[in-house]
C-alpha atoms as one frame of an Amber mdcrd trajectory, in Angstrom:
protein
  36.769 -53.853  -3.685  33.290 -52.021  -4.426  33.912 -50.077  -0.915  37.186
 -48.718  -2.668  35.507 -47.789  -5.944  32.580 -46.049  -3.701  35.218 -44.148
  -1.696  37.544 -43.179  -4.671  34.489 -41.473  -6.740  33.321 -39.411  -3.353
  36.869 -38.047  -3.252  36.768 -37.344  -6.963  33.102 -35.204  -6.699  33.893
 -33.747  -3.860  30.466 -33.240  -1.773  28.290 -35.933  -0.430  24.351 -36.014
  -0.682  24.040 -34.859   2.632  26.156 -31.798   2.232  24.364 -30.731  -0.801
  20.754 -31.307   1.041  22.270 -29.102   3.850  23.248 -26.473   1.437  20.197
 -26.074  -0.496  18.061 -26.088   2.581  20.262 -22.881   3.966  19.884 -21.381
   0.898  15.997 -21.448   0.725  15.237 -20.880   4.369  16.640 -16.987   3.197
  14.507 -17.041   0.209  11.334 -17.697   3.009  12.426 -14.725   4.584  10.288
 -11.670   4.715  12.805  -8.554   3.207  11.822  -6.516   6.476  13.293  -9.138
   8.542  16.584  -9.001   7.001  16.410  -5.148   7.711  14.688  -4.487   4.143
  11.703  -2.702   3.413   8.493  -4.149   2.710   7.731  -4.079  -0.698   4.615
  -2.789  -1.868   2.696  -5.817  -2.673   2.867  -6.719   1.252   1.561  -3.856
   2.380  -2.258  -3.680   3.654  -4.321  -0.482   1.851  -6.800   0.405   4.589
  -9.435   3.153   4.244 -10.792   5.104   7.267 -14.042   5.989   7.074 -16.070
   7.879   9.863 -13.555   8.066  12.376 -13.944  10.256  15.997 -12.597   9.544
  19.479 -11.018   5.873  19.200 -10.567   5.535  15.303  -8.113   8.889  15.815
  -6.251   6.626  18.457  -6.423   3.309  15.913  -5.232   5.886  12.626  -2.333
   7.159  14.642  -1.291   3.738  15.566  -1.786   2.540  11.503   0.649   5.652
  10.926   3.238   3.590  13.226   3.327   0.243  10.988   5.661   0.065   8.123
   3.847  -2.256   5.838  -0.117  -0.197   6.442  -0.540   2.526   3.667  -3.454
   4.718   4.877  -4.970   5.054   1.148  -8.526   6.665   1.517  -9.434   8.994
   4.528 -13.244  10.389   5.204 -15.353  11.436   7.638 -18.448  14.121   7.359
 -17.732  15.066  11.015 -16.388  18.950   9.667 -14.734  20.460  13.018 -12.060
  17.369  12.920  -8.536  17.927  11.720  -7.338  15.444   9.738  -4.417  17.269
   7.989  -1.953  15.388  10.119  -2.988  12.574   9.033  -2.858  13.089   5.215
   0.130  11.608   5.103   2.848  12.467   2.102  -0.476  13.184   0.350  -1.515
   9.627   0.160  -4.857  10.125   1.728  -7.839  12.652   0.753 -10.926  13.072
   2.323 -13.427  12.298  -0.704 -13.871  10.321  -4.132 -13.820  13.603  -5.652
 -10.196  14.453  -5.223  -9.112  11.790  -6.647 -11.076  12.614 -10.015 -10.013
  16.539  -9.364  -6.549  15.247 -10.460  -7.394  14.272 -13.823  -9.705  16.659
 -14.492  -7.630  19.513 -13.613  -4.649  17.654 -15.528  -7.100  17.807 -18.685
  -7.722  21.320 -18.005  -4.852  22.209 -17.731  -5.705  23.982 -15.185  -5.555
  24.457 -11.255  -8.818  23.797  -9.599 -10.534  25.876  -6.770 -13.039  23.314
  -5.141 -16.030  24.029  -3.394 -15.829  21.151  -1.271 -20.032  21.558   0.837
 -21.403  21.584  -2.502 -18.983  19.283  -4.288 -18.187  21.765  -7.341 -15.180
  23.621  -8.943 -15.474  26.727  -8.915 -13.399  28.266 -11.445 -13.709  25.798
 -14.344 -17.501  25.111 -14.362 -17.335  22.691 -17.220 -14.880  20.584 -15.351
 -18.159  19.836 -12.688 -19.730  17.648 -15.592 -16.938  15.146 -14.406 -17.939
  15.031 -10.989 -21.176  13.840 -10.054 -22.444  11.909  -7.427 -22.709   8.623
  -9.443 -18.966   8.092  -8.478 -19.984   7.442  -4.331 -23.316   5.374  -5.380
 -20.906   2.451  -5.668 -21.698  -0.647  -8.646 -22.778  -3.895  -7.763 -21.304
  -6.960  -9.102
């Protein structure tokens, strides 16, 4: 009689242990899943930042190949070497040469003005107080 009474309430729920085991394990192996492997793109908190710094010969080889990989985002370019071309490689304007760009942005935006930069001697040209904001104190680096 308790083999009837078992049978009758599996019936009545309608899915077994096993089937709902089975089911929740296809449902998480998709949460696992990478997005880019599904066909998505990667999102932006799995992609690697890489700065390039004194590149020539092989490293223009290596950047080219970066350029290639969907989740690398080329974030800081620089290299004293003057008689390279790196404009192709400042991609969608995501990578600048020096520290000091990246400061030219707000200064100018507090100017209100557009910047002409001087970029041997590191100074604006146009807006001389805007040069009190960029100093060489921003490449020394800070220690921890």
């Amino acid at each position: 009689m308790s083999d009837r009474k078992s049978d009758s309430r599996r019936r009545e729920v309608g899915i077994t242990r096993r089937r709902l085991l089975g089911g929740a394990a296809a449902a998480a192996a998709f949460s696992v899943v990478p997005h880019r492997v599904l066909g998505g793109q990667a999102a932006p908190s799995e992609k690697v930042n890489v700065a390039i710094i004194g590149t020539g010969g092989q490293g223009i080889v290596n950047m080219k190949q970066l350029f290639t990989e969907p989740d690398v985002r080329i974030a800081t370019l620089c290299d004293l070497n003057e008689e390279s071309d790196y404009s192709l490689f400042y991609h969608g304007g995501t990578a600048g040469p020096l520290t000091e760009f990246v400061l030219m942005g707000n200064v100018a935006l507090r100017s209100g003005k557009k910047l002409d930069f001087d970029a041997r001697n590191l100074k604006v040209t146009n807006v001389p107080e805007a040069n009190q904001f960029l100093q060489p104190d921003y490449r020394a680096g800070r220690s921890l």
